[in-house]
Coordinates of C-alpha atoms and ligand atoms in Angstrom, one line a residue:
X1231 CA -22.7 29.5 16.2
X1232 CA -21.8 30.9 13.1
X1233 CA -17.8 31.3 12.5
X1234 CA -16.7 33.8 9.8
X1235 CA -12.7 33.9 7.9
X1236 CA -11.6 35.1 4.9
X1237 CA -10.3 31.5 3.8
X1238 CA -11.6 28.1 4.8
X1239 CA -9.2 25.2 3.9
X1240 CA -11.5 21.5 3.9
X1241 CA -8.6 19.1 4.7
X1242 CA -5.3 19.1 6.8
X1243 CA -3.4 16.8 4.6
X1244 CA -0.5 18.0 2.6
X1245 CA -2.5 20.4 0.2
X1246 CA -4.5 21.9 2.9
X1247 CA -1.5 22.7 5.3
X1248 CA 0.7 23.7 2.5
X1249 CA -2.7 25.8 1.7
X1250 CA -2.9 27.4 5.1
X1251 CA 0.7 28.8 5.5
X1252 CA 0.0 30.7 2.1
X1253 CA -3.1 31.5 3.0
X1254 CA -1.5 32.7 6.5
X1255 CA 0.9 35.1 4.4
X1256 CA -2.1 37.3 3.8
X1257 CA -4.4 36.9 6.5
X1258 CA -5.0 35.6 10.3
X1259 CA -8.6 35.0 8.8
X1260 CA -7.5 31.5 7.9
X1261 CA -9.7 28.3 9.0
X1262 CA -8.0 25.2 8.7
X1263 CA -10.6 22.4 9.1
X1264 CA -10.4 18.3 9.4
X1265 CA -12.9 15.7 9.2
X1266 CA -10.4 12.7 10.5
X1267 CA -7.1 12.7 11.4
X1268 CA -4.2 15.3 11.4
X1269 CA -1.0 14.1 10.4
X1270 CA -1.8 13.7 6.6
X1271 CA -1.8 10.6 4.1
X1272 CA 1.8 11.0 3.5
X1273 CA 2.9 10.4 6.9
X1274 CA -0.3 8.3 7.9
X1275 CA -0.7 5.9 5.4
X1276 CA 1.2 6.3 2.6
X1277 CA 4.6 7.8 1.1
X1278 CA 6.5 7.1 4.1
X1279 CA 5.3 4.0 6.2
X1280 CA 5.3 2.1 2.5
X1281 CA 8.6 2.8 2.1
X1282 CA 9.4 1.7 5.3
X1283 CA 8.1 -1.3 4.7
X1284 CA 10.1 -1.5 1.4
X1285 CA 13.5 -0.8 3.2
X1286 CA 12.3 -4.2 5.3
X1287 CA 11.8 -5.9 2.2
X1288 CA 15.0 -4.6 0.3
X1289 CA 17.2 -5.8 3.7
X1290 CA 15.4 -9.4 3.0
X1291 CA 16.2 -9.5 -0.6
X1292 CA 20.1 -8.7 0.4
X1293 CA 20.4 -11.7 2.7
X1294 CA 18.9 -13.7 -0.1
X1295 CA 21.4 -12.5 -3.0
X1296 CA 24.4 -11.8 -1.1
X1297 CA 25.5 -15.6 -2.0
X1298 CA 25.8 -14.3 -5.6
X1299 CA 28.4 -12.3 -4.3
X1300 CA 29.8 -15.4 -2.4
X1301 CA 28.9 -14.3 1.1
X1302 CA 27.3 -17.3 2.2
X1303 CA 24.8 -17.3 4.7
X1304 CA 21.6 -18.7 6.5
X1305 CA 18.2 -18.1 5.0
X1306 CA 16.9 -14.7 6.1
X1307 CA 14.2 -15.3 8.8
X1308 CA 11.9 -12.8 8.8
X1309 CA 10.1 -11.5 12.0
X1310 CA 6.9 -10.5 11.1
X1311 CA 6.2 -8.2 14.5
X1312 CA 10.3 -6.7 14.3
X1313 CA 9.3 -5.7 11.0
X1314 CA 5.7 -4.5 12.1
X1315 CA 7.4 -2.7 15.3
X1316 CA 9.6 -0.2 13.3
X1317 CA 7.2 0.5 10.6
X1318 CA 4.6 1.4 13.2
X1319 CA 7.4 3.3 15.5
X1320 CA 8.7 4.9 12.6
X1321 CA 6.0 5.8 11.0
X1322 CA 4.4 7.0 14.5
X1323 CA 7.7 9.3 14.8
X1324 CA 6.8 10.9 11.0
X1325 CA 3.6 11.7 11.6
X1326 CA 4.3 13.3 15.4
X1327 CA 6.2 15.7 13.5
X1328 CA 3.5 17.0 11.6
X1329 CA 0.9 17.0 14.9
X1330 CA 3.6 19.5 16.4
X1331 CA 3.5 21.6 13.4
X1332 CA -0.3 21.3 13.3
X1333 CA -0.8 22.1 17.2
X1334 CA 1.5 24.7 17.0
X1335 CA -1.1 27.2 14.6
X1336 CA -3.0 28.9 16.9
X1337 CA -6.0 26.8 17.7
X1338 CA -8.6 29.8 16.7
X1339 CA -7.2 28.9 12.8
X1340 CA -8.4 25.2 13.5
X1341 CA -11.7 23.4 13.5
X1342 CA -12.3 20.0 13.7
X1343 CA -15.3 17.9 11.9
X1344 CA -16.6 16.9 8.6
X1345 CA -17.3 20.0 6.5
X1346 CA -20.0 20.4 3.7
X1347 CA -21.5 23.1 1.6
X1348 CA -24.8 24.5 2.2
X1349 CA -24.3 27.4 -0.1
X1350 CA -22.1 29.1 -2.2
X1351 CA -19.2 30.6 0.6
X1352 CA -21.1 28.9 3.5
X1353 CA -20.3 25.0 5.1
X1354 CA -21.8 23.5 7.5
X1355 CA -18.7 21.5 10.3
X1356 CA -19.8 19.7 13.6
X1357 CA -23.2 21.8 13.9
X1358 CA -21.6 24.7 13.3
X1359 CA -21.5 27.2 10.4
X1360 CA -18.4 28.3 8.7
X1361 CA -19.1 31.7 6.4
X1362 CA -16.2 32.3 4.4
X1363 CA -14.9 34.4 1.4
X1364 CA -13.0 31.5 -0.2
X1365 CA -12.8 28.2 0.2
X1366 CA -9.8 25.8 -0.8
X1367 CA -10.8 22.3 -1.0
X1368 CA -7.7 19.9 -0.2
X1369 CA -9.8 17.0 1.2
X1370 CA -7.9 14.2 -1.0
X1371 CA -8.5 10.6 -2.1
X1372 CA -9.5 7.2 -0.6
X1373 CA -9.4 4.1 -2.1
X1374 CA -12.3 2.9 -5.0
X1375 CA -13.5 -0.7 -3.7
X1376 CA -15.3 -2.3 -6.0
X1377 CA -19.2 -2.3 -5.6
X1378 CA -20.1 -5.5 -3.2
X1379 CA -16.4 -6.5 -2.1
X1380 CA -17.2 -4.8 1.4
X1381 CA -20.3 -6.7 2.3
X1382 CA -18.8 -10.0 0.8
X1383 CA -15.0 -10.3 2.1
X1384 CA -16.0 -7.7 5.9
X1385 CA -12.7 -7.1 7.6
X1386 CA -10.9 -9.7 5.0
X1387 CA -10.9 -6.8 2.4
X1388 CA -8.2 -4.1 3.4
X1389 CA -6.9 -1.1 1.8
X1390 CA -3.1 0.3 2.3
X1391 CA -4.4 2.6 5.7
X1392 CA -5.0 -0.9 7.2
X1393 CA -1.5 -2.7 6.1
X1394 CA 0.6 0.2 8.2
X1395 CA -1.0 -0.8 11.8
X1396 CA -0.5 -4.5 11.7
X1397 CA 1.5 -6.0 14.3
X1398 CA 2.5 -9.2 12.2
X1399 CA 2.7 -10.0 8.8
X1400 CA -0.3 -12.0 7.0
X1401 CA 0.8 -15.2 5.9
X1402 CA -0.9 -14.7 2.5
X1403 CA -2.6 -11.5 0.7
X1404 CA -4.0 -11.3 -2.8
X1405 CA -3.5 -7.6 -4.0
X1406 CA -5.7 -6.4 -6.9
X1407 CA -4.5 -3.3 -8.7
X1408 CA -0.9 -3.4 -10.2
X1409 CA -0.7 0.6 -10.1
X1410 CA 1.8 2.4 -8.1
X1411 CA 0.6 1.6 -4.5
X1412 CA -0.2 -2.2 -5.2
X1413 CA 2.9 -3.0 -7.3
X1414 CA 5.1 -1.0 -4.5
X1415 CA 2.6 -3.3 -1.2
X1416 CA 3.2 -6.1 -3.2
X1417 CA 6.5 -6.7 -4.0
X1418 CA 7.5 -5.2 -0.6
X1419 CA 5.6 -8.3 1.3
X1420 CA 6.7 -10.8 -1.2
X1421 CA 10.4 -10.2 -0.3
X1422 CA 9.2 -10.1 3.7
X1423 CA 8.0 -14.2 2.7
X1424 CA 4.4 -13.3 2.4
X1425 CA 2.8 -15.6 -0.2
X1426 CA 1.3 -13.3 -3.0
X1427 CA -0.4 -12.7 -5.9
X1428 CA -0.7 -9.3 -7.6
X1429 CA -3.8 -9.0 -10.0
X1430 CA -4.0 -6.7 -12.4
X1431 CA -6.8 -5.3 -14.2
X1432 CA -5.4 -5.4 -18.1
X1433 CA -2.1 -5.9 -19.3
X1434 CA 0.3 -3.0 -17.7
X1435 CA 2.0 -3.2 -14.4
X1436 CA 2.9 0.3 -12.6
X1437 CA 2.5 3.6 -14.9
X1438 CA 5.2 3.4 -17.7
X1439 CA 3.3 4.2 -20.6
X1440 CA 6.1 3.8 -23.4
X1441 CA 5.2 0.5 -25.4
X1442 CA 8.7 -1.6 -24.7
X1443 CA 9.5 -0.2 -21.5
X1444 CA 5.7 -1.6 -20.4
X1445 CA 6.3 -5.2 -21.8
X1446 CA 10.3 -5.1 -20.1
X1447 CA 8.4 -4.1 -16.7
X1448 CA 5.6 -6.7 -17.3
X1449 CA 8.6 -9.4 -18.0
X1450 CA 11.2 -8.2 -15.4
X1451 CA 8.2 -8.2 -11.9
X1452 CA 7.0 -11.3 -13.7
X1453 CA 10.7 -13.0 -13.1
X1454 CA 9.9 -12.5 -9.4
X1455 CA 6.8 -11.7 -8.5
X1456 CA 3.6 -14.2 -8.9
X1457 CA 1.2 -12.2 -11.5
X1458 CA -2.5 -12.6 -12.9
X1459 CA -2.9 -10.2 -15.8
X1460 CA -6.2 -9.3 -17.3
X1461 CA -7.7 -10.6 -14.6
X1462 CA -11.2 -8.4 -15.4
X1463 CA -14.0 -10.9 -13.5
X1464 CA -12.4 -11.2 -9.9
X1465 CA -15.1 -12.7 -8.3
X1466 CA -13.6 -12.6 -4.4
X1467 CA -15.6 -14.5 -1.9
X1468 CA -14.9 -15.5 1.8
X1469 CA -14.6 -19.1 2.7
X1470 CA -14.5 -19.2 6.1
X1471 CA -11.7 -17.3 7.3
X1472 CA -10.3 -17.2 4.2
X1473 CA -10.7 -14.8 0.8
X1474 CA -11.0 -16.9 -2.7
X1475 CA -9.5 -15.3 -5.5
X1476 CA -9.6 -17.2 -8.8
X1477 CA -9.5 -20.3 -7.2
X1478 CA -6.8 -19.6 -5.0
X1479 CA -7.1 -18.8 -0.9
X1480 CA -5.9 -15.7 0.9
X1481 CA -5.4 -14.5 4.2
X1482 CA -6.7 -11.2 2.6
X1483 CA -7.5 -9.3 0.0
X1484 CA -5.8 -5.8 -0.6
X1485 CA -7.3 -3.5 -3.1
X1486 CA -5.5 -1.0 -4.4
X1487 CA -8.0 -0.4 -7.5
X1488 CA -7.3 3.0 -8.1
X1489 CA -8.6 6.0 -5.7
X1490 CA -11.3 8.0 -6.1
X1491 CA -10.9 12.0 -5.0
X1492 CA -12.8 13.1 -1.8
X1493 CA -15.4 15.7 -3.8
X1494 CA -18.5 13.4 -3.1
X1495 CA -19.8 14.7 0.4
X1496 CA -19.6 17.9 0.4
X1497 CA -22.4 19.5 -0.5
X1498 CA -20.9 20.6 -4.1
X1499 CA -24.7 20.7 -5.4
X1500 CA -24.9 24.0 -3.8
X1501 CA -22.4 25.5 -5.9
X1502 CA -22.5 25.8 -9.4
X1503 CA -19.1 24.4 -10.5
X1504 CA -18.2 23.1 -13.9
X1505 CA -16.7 20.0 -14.7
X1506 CA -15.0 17.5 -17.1
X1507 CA -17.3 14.8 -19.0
X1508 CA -15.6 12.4 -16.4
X1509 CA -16.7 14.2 -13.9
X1510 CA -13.4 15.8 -12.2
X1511 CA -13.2 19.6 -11.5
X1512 CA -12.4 22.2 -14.4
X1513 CA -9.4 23.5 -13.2
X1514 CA -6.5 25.7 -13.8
X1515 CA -3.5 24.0 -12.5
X1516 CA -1.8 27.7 -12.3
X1517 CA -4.3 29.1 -10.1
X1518 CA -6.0 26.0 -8.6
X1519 CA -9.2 27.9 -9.3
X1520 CA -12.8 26.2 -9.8
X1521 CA -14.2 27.8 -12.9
X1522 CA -14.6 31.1 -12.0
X1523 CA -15.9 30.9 -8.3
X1524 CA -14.1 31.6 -5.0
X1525 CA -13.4 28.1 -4.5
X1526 CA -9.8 26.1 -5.5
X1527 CA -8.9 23.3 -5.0
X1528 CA -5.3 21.6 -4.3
X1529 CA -3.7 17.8 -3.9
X1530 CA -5.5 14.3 -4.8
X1531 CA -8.8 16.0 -4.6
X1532 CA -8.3 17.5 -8.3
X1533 CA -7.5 14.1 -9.5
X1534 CA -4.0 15.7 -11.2
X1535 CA -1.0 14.2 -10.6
X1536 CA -1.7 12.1 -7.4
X1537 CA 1.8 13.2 -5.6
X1538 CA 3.1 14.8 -2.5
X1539 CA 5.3 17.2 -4.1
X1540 CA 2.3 18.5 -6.5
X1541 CA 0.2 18.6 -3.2
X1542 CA 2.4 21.0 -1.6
X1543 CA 2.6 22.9 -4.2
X1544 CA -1.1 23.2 -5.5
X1545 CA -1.5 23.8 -2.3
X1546 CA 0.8 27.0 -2.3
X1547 CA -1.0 27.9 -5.5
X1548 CA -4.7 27.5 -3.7
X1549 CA -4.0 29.0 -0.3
X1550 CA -1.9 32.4 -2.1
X1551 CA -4.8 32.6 -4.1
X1552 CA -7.8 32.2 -1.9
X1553 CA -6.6 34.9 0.2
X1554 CA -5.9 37.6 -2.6
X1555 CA -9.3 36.7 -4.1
X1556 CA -10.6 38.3 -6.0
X1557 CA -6.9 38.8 -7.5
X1558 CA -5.9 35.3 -8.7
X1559 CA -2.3 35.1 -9.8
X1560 CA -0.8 32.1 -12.0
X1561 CA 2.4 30.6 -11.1
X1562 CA 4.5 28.2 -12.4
X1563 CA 4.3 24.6 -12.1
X1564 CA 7.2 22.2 -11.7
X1565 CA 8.1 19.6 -14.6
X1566 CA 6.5 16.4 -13.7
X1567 CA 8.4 13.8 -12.3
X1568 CA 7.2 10.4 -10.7
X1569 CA 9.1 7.5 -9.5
X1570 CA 7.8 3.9 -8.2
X1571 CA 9.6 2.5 -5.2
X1572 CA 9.6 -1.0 -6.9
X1573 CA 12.2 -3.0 -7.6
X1574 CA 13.4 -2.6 -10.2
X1575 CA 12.6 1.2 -9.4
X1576 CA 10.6 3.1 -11.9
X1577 CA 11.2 7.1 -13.0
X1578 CA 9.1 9.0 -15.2
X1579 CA 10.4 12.6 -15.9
X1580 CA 8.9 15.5 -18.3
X1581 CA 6.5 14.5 -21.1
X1582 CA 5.9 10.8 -21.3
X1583 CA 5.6 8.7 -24.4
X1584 CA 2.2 8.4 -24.4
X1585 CA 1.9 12.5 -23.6
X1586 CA 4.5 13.3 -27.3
X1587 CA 2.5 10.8 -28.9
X1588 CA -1.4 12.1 -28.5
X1589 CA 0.3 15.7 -28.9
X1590 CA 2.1 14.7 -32.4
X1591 CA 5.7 15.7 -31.2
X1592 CA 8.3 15.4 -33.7
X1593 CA 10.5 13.0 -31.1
X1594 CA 14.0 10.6 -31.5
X1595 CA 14.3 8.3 -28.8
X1596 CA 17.7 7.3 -27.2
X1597 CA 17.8 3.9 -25.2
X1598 CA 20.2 1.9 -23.1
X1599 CA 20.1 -1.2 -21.8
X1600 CA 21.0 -1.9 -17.7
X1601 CA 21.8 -5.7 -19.1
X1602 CA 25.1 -4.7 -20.0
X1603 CA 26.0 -1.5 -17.8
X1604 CA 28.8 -1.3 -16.0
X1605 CA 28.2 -0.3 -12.2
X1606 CA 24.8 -2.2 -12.4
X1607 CA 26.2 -5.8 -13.3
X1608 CA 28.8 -5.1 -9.9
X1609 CA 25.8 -4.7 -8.0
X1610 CA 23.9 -7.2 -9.3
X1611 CA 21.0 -4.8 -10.6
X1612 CA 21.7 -5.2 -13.9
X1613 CA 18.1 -5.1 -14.8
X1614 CA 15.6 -2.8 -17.1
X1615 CA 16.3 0.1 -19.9
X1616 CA 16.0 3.4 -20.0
X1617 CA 14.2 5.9 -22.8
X1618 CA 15.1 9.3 -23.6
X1619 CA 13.0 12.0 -25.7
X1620 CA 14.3 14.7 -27.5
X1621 CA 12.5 17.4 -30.2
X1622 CA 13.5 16.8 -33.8
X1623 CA 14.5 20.1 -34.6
X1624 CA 16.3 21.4 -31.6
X1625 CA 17.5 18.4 -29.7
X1626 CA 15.9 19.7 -26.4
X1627 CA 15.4 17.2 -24.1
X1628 CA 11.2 16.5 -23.1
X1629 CA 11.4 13.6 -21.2
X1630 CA 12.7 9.9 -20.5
X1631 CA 10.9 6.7 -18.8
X1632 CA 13.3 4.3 -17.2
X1633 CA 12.7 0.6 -14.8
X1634 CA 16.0 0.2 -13.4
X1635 CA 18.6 1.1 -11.0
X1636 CA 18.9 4.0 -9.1
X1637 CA 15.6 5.2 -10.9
X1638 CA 14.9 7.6 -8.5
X1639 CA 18.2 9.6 -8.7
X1640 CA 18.5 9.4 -12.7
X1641 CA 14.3 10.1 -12.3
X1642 CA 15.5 14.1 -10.7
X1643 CA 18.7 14.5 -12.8
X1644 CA 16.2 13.7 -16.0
X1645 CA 13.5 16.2 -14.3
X1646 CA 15.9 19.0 -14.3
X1647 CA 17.5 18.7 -17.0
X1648 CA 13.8 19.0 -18.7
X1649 CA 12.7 22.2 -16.4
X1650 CA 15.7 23.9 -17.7
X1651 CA 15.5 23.4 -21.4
X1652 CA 18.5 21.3 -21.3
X1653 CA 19.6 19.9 -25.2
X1654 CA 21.2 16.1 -25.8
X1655 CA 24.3 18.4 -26.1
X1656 CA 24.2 20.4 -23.2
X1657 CA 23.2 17.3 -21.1
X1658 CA 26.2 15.1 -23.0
X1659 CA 28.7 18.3 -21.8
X1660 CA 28.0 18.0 -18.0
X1661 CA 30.6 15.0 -16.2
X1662 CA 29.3 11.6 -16.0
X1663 CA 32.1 9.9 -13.3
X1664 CA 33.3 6.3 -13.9
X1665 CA 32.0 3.9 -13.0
X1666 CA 28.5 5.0 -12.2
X1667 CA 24.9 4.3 -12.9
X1668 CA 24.4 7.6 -14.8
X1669 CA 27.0 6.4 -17.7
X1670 CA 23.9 4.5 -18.8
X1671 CA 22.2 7.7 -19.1
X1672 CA 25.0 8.7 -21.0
X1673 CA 24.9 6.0 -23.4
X1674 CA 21.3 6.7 -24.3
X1675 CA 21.9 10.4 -24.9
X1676 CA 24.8 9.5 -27.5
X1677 CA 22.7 7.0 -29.1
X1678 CA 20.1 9.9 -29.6
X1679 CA 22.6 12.7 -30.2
X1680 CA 23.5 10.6 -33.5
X1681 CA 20.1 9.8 -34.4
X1682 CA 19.5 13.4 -34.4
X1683 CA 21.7 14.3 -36.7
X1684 CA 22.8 17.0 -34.7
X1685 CA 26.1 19.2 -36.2
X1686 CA 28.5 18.4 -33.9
X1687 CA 29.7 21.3 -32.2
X1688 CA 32.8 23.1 -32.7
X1689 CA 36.2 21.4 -31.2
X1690 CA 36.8 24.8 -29.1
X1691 CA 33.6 24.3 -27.3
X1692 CA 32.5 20.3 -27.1
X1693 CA 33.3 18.5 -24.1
X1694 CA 32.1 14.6 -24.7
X1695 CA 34.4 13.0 -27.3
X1696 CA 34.7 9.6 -28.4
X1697 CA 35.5 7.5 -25.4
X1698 CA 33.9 4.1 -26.8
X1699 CA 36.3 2.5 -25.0
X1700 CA 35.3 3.4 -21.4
X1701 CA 34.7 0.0 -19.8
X1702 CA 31.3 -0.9 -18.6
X1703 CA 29.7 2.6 -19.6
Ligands
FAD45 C1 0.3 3.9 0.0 C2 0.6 5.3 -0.6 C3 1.9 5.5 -1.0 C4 2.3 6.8 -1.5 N1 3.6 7.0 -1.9 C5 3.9 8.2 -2.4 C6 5.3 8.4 -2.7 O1 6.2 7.6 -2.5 N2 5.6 9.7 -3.2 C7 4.6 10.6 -3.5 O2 5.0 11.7 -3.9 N3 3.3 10.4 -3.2 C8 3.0 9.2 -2.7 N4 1.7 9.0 -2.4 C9 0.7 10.0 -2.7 C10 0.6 11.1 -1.6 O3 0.6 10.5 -0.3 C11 -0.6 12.0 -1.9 O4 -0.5 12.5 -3.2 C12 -0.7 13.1 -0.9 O5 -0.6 12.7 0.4 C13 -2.0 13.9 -1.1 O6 -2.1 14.9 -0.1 P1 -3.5 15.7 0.0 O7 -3.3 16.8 0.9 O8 -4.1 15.9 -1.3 O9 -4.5 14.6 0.8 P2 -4.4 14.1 2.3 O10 -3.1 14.1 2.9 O11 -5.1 12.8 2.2 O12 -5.4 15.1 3.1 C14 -6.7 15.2 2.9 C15 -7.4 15.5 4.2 O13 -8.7 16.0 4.0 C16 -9.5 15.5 5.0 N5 -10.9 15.6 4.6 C17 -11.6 14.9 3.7 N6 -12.8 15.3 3.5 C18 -13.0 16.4 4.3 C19 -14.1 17.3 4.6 N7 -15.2 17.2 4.0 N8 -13.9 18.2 5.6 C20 -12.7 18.3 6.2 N9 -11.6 17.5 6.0 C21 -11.8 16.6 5.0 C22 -9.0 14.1 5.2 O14 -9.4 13.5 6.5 C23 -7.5 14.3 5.1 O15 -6.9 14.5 6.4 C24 1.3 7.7 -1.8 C25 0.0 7.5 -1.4 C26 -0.4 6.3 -0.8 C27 -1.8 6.0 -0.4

């Protein structure tokens, strides 16, 4: 049978759904189709049943340091299954919600089955064939495994999918890969009493690319959680029931390596597409168009910012524009911002170091300290710094990385100020209350506002004086 629409959308993750209600704008000539499972990563496997898993992990680590407070009381016990039980319930309750949405588009929009290329506006899903005038491609990521793990470690070697339908905790899991996901897995089942070893492929731990923030992270999880750096020659074996890592035995092994986008099985021979020397699609992130063909793509699958909030709104971008094609429109896209569920939290927001560096930006940075902060020494999370960038000449704000507390809070206030154009000025003007958190933030900006060398502004119109003697700020 052959099926025709005006836009076929290959995945019913985040992207693709996001895809198909913009796409639905234009046109009931919308095919939404799925290879696997509706109820995307997010939901599934990832943003949301980690943190849950987190939140377990985070109510552990407050039994164990309220007695710095002076409430005293018994060593948490953990139960393994509880824990499991409301991850899995929880998680089970996130991702209904997005079957009702799915099951409630009209089921003529929906196809179910793996679908592949076999010419230019033509796929090929469950036998059947799909002849359509654009095509978004939202069909996302899965995890890299290094070549010969599977065949060597069998069902010892897990990925995160696996970690969210357990019904106990392990007892012991080495995790290799200290990006985002492993560093988030790992401390999360180290505070739950799972014995744990995070190895990581060079020096870094988690994504802050600004030189001293990267060694405070690397020394801060290093306080806490047991860490194998460069660890480049992992040679896992199973012995027995158990994996071998380095000489030390594992329940299991979870590899968080890195991901690798979902463009590999779908017939992309048949279509002349360009792409970078590494291989990823040659996009425009405005349009989420392929080169010049009918064809965008949205979400993990364009290997750009591997996030829900990008997802959705590539997504957007790629559905809008599939069905006004030929008319492609470019839109705006949000300042980045990324933040780490670890502990301490990480934010990244605008440009990052590394980003004003390769691009030669005339930059001052402004820094605090959490050591010493106020509001974080009474809640005991006194721990990390945070970095501020602003332009030479203008004093407009481009971008900060922080690891501390309440990262993902300062992470959005950072963000925005950034999207708007904010300067150190402007920012210093808005009210910081007392005593929060954000009068770290504050600090920084003052530090940078004076290395600037900024004219201060007139008395009728600046609002942050000298208030050096705020306690705590
Ligand atoms: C453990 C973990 C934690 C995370 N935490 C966060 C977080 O805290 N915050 C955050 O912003 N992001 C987080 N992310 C990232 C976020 O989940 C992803 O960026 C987002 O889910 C990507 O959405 P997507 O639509 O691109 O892909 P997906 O939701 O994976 O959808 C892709 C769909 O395409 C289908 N598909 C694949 N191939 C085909 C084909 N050939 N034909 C038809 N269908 C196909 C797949 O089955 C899948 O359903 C996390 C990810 C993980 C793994």
């Amino acid at each position: 049978m052959t099926l025709s629409c005006d836009v076929a959308i290959l995945g019913a993750g985040t992207a693709g759904m996001a895809a198909y209600r913009a796409a639905r704008a234009h046109t009931d000539r919308v095919l939404l189709i799925e290879a696997e499972h509706y109820g995307t990563t997010c939901a599934r496997v990832g943003c949301m049943p980690s943190k849950l898993l987190i939140a377990a992990g985070d109510a552990a680590r407050a039994v164990h340091d309220a007695p710095r407070f002076g409430v005293m009381t018994e060593p948490a016990r953990v139960d393994g299954r509880a824990v499991m039980d409301r991850v899995r319930s929880e998680r089970d309750r996130f991702v209904g919600f997005v079957l009702e949405t799915v099951q409630g588009w009209p089921e003529a929009t929906r196809l179910f089955g793996h679908a592949r290329f076999t010419a230019p506006g033509v796929l090929e899903v469950a036998g059947q064939t799909v002849q359509a005038k654009a095509v978004v491609i939202a069909t996302g990521s899965r995890p890299v495994i290094p070549a010969g793990w599977r065949e060597r470690l069998g069902s010892r070697l897990i990925v995160n999918d696996d970690v969210f339908d357990w019904v106990d905790l392990p007892r012991s899991v080495a995790v290799v890969g200290a990006g985002v996901i492993g560093l988030e897995l790992a401390l999360a089942l180290h505070k739950l009493g799972v014995r744990l070893r995070l190895f990581a492929r060079n020096d870094r731990v988690g994504p802050l690319t600004d030189p001293e923030l990267q060694a405070l992270a690397r020394e801060l999880f290093a306080e806490d959680l047991p860490l194998c750096l460069n660890a480049t020659d992992l040679d896992p074996v199973l012995d027995g029931d158990e994996v071998v890592v380095a000489g030390e035995r594992f329940d299991l092994l979870l590899c968080a390596a890195g991901r690798h986008a979902n463009l590999d099985d779908l017939g992309l021979e048949h279509l002349d597409l360009p792409r970078t020397p590494e291989g990823h699609p040659t996009l425009d992130r405005h349009t989420g168009q392929w080169g010049q063909a009918p064809v965008f793509v949205a979400g993990d699958a364009t290997n750009d910012r591997p996030l829900l909030h990008e997802a959705a709104d590539a997504g957007r971008i790629a559905g809008d524009n599939a069905a006004r094609w030929p008319e492609v429109h470019h839109r705006p896209r949000r300042t980045p911002l990324a933040v780490v569920f670890s502990d301490p939290q990480i934010a990244m927001a605008g440009a990052s170091h590394a980003e004003l560096t390769a691009a030669g930006m005339a930059f001052d940075t402004g820094r605090v300290s959490f050591a010493d902060q106020g509001r974080s020494r009474v809640m005991l999370v006194n721990r990390g710094g945070l970095h501020v960038y602003a332009e030479r000449n203008t004093g407009r704000l481009l971008g900060a990385e922080m690891i501390g507390p309440a990262a993902e809070h300062l992470g959005h206030l950072l963000a925005w100020s950034v999207q708007r154009g904010d300067t150190v000025r402007q920012m210093l003007d808005c009210p910081f209350y007392h005593p929060v958190v954000e009068e770290g933030l504050r600090t920084a900006l003052r530090q940078l506002s004076s290395d600037l060398h900024l004219p201060p502004p007139p008395p009728e119109t600046g609002l942050d004086g000298d208030t050096a003697a705020e306690v705590g700020a």
